[in-house]
Coordinates of C-alpha atoms in Angstrom, one line a residue:
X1 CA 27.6 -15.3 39.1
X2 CA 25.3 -14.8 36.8
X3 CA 25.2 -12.0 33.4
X4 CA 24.5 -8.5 34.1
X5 CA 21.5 -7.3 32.4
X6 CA 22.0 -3.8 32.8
X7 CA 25.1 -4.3 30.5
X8 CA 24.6 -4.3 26.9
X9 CA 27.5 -6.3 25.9
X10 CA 27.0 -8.9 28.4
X11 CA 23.2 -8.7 28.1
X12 CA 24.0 -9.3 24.0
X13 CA 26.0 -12.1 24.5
X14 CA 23.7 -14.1 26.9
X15 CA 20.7 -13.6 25.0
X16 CA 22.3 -13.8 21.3
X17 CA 25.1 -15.0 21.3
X18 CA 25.1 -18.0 23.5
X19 CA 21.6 -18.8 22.2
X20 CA 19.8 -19.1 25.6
X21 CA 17.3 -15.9 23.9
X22 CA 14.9 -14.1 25.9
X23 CA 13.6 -17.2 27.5
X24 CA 17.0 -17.9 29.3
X25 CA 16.7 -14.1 30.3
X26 CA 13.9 -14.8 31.7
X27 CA 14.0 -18.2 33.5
X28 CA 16.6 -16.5 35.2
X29 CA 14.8 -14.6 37.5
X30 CA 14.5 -10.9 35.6
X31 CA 11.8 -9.0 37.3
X32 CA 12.4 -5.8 35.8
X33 CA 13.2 -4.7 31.8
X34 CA 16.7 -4.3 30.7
X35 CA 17.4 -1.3 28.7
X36 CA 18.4 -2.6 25.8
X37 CA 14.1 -3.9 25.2
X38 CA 13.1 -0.5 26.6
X39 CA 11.1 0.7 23.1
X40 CA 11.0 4.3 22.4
X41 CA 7.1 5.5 23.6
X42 CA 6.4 5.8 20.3
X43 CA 7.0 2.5 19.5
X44 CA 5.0 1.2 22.3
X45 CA 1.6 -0.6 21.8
X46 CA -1.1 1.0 24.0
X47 CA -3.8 -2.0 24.6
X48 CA -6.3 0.1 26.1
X49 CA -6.5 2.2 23.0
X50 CA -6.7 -0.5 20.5
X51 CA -9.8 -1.8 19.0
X52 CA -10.2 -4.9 17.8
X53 CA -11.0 -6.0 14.7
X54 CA -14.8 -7.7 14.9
X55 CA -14.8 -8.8 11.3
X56 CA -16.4 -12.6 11.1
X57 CA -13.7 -14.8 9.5
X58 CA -14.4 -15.9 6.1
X59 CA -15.8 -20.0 5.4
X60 CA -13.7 -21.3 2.9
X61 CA -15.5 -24.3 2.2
X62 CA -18.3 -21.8 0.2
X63 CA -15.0 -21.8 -2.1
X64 CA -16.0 -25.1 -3.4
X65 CA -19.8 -24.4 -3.8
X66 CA -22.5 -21.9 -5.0
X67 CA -21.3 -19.5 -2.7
X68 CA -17.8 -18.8 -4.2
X69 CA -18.6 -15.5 -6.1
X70 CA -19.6 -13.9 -2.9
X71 CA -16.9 -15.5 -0.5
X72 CA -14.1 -14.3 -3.6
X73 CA -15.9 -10.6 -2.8
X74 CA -15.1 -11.0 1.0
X75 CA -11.4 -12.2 0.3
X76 CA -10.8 -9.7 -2.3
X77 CA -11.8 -6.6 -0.1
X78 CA -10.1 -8.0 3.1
X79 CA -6.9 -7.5 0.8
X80 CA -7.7 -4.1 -0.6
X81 CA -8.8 -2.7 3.0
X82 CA -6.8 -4.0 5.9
X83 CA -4.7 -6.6 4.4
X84 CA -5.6 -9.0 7.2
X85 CA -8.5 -11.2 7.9
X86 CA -9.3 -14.7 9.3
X87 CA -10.6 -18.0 8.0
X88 CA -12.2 -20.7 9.1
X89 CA -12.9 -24.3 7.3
X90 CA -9.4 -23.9 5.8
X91 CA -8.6 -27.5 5.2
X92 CA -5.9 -27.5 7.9
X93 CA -7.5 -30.1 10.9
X94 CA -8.2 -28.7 14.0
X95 CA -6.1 -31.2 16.6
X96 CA -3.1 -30.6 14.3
X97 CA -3.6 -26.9 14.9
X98 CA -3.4 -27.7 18.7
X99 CA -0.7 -30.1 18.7
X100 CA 1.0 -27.1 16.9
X101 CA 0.8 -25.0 19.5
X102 CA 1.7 -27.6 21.8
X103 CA 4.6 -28.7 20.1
X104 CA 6.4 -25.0 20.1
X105 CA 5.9 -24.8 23.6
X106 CA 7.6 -28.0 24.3
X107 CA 10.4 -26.8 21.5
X108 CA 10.8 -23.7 23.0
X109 CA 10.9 -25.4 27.2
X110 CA 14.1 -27.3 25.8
X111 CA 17.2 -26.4 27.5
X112 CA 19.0 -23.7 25.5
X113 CA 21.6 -25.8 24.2
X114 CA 19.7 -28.2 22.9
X115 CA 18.4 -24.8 20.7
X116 CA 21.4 -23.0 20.4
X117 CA 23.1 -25.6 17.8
X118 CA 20.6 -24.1 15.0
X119 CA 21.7 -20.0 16.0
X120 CA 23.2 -19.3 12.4
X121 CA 26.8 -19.6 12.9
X122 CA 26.9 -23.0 14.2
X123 CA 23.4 -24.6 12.6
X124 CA 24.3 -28.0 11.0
X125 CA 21.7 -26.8 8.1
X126 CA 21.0 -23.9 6.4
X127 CA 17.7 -25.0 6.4
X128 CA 17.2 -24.3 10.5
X129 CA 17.8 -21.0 12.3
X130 CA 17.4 -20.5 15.9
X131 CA 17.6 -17.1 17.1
X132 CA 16.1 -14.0 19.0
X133 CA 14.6 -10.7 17.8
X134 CA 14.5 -9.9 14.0
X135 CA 18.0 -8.2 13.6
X136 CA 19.8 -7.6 16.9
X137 CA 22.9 -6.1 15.7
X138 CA 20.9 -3.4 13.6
X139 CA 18.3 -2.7 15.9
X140 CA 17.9 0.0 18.5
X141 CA 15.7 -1.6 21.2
X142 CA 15.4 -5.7 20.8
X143 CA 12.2 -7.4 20.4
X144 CA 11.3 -9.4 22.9
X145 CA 10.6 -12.8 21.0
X146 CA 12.6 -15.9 20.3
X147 CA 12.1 -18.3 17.1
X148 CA 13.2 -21.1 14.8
X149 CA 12.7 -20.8 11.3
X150 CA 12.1 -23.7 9.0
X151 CA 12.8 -23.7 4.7
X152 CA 11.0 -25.6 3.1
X153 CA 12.7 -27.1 -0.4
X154 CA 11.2 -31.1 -0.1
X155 CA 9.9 -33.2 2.1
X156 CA 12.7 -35.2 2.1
X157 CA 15.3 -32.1 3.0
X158 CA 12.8 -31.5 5.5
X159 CA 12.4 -34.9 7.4
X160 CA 16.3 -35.2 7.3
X161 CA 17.0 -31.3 8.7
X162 CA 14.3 -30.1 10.9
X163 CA 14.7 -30.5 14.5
X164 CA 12.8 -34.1 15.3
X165 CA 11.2 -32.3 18.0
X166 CA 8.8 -30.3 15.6
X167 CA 9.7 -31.6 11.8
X168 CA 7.0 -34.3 11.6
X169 CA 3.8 -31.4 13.1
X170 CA 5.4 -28.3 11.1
X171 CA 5.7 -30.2 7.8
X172 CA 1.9 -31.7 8.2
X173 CA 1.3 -28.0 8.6
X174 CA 3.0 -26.6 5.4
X175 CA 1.2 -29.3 3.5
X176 CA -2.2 -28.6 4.4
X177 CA -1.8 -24.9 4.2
X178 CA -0.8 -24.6 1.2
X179 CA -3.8 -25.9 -0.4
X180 CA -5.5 -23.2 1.2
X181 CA -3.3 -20.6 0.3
X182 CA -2.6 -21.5 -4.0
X183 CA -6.8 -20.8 -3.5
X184 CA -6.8 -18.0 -2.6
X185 CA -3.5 -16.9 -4.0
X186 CA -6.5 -17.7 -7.7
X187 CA -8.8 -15.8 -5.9
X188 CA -6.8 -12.2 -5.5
X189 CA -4.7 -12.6 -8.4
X190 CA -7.9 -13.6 -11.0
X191 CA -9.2 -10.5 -9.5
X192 CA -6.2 -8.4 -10.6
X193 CA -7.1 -10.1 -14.4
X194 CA -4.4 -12.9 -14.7
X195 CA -5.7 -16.3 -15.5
X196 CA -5.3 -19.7 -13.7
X197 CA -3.1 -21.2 -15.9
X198 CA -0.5 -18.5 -15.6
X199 CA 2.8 -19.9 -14.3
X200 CA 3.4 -16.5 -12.3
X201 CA 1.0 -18.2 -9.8
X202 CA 3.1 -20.9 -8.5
X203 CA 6.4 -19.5 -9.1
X204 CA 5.1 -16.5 -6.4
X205 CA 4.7 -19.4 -3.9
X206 CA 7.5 -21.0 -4.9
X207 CA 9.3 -20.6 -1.0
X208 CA 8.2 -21.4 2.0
X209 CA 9.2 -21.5 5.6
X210 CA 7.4 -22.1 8.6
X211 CA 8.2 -20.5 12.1
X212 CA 7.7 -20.9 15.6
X213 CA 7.5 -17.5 17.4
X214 CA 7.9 -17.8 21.0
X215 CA 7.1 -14.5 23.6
X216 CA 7.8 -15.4 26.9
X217 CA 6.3 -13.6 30.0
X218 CA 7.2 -9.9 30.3
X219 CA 8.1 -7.6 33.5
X220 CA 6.0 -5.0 31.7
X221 CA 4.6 -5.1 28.5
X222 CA 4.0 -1.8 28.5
X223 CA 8.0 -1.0 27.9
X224 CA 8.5 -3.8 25.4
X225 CA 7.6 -4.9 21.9
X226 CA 7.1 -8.8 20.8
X227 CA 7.9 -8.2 17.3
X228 CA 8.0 -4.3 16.0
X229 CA 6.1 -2.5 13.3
X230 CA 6.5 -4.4 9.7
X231 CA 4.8 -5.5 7.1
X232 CA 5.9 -9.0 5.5
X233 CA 8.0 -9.5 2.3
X234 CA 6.4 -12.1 0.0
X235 CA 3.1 -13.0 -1.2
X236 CA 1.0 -14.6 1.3
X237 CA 1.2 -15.4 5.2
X238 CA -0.7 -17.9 7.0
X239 CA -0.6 -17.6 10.9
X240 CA -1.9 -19.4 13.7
X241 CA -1.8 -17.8 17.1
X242 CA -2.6 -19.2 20.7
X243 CA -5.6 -18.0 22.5
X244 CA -3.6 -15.2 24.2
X245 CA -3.9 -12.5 21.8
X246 CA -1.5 -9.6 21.0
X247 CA -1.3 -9.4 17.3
X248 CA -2.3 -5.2 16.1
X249 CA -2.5 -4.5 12.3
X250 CA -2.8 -0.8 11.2
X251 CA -5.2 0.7 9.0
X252 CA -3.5 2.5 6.1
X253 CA -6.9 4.3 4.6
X254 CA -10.4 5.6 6.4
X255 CA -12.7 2.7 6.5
X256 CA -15.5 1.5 8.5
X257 CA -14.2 0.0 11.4
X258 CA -11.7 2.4 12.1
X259 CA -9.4 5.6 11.0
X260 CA -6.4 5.6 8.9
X261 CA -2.9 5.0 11.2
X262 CA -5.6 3.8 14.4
X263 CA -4.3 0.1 15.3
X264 CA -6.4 -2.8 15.8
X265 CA -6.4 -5.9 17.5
X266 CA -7.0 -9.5 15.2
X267 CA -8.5 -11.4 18.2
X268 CA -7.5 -15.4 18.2
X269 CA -10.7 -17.3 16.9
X270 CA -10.6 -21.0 17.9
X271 CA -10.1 -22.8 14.4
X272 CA -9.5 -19.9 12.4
X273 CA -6.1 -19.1 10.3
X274 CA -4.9 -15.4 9.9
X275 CA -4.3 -14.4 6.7
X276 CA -2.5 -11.2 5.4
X277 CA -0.7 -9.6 2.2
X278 CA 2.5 -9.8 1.8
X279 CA 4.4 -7.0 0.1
X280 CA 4.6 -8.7 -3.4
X281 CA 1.2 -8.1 -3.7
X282 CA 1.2 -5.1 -2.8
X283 CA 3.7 -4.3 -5.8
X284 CA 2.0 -6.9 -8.5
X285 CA -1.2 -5.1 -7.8
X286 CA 0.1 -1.8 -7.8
X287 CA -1.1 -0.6 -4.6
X288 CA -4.5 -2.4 -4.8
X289 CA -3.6 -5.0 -2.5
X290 CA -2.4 -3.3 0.9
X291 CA 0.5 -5.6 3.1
X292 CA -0.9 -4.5 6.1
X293 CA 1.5 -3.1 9.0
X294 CA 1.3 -5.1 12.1
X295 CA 3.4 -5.7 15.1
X296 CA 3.0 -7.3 18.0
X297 CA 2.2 -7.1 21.9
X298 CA 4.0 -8.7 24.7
X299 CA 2.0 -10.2 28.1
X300 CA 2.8 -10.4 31.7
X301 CA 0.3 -13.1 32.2
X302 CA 1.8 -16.4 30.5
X303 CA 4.2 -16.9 27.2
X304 CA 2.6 -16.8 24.2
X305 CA 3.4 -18.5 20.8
X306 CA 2.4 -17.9 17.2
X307 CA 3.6 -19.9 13.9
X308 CA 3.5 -18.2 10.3
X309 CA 4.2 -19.9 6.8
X310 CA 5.8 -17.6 5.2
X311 CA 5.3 -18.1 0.9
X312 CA 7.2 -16.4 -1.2
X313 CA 8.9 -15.7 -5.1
X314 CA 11.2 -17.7 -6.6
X315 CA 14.5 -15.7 -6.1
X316 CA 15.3 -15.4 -9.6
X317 CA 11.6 -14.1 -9.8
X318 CA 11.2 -10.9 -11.8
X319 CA 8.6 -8.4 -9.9
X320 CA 6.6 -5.7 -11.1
X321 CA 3.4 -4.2 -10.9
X322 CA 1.1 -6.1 -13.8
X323 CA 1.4 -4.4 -17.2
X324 CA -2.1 -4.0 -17.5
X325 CA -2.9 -2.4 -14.3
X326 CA -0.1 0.1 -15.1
X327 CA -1.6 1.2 -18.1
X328 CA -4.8 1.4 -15.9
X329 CA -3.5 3.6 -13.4
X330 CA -1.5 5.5 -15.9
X331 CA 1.4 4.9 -13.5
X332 CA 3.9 2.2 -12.1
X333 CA 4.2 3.3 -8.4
X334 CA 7.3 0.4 -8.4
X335 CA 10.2 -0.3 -10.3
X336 CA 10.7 -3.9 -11.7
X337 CA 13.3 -5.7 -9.2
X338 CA 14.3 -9.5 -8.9
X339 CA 13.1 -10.9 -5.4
X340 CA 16.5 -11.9 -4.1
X341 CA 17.2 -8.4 -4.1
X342 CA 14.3 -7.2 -2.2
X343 CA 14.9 -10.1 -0.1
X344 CA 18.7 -9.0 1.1
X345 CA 17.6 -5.5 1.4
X346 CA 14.5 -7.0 4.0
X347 CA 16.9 -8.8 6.1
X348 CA 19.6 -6.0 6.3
X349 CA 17.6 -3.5 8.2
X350 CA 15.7 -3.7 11.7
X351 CA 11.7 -3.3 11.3
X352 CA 10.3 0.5 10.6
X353 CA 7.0 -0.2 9.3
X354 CA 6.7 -0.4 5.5
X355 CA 9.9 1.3 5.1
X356 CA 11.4 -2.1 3.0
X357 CA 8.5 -1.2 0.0
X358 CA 10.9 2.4 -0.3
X359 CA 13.5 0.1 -2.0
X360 CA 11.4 -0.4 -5.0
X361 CA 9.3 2.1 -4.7
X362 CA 9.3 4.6 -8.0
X363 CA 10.7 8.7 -7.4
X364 CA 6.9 9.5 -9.1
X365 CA 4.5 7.7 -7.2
X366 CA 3.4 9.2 -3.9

């Protein structure tokens, strides 16, 4: 017999603990929601409502030419307006974008045990964790979403930790990205008046880790989330989604395309990479730079995957907003923290929007 779904405890157990994640739920037969990924209505993403975003991505290769004034202007209000936007001649190839996708669908088709070694109290590496939702034991209604997640400290860690299923595709991945994103990392912090040389540059991309998101059919989207409202912790994230769509960002300030708090949709673009602001920025610029809240939607229609690179701080990296933008502004709206603090307090708490920028945010600044 199989587990009871309508029970939390067993439901918890099948899908967490044992590792088989929603996808097990789901090859199982489940035709209807279970409670415990019932979101609140508030919390539910209305598609029919939602715009979506109609912005052209931005060429990167007019980096490298006579165009790069005016290409830095698109980049540098894409982060001061909606915090997201898409690019397009990024450097990463095309077929490795697809075999991407292709590869996390296989990952994720495994069976679960093959998985389930990586869940975090059994994972031969610290390196690998296989798991479900963001943080099940905090969180009030569970995200329907299943992932690995992949640090990055060398190649060499890499090649001998990853899972050989993905390793070779998500390392090719980190590598080429990350040209792109020390670019235009320059780009939005020579904005904000630091030079190129500065160390603070590298030591803010110091981290990485790629993921593999996977969202497997729902009973009802309508009732569910994929992943809930947050905005991301460090500097930069690059994001490559499948051609299924489902990814809502929310506008924080009136703007041209749309209301503040209205949601929009970042529809897939064959080729492009989706790039948004991570909360560090948000902080280092003091509020210039907005880390856009997004979330996403599930589908009844087929699974859908999506897989970030995640760059962040050194740990032992100090943050603050820049001295000379404080001065500006004649106020710090955050306190200086170390990012392995801000880290911790990220990872303690289930998603609620930008709520994680209150732990550094300073009693004065509104």
């Amino acid at each position: 017999m199989g587990p009871s779904f309508d029970d939390g405890t067993s439901l918890y157990n099948f899908v967490v603990r044992d590792g088989n994640g929603v996808k097990g739920m789901v090859d199982s037969g489940l035709t209807t929601v279970p409670a415990a990924y019932t979101q609140p209505p508030r919390e539910r993403i209305d598609k029919e409502s939602a715009r979506k975003h109609e912005q052209p991505p931005i060429d990167l290769s007019r980096l490298d030419g006579p165009g790069r004034d005016e290409v830095a202007v698109e980049i540098v209000r894409a982060a001061e307006t909606l915090g997201f936007f898409q690019v397009i001649n990024h450097g990463v190839p095309v077929d490795l974008l697809e075999s991407l996708k292709d590869t996390a669908n296989k990952f994720f088709g495994l069976p679960p045990e093959q998985k389930a070694v990586y869940r975090s109290e059994v994972s031969p590496t610290p390196l690998v964790k296989y798991g479900t939702s963001f943080v099940p034991e905090k969180e009030k209604a569970l995200e329907w979403k299943d992932y690995i997640s992949l640090q990055y400290v060398n190649d060499a860690e890499a090649l001998q930790h990853w899972p050989i299923e993905i390793r070779d595709v998500a390392l090719e991945y980190l590598r080429t990205s990350i040209k792109m994103v020390r670019k235009l990392l320059e780009v939005l912090m020579v904005n904000l008046g630091m030079k190129l040389v500065d160390p603070k540059i590298d030591a803010l991309i110091d981290k990485k880790m790629v993921n593999m998101n996977f969202y497997p059919t729902c009973p009802n989207p309508n009732l569910t989330v994929g992943v809930g409202r947050h905005s991301d912790m460090g500097t930069l994230t690059v994001l490559l989604q499948d051609g299924i769509g489902g990814l809502y960002v929310k506008i924080e300030e009136d703007m041209r395309f749309g209301k503040k708090g209205e949601w929009v949709e970042i529809p897939p673009t064959p080729g492009a990479l989706v790039i948004n602001v991570g909360d560090m920025l948000q902080v280092l610029s003091n509020k210039r730079y907005k880390s856009a809240e997004h979330r996403v939607r599930t589908t009844n229609t087929t699974s859908r995957v999506s897989i970030p690179i995640f760059t962040i701080p050194k740990l032992t990296e100090k943050i603050a907003p820049l001295p000379h933008l404080v001065e500006k502004d004649g106020i710090a709206h955050y306190r200086e923290f170390m990012f392995v603090d801000y880290m911790k307090n990220f990872f303690e708490n289930a998603h609620e929007g930008k709520k994680s920028l209150d732990f550094v945010k300073n009693v004065d600044s509104s």
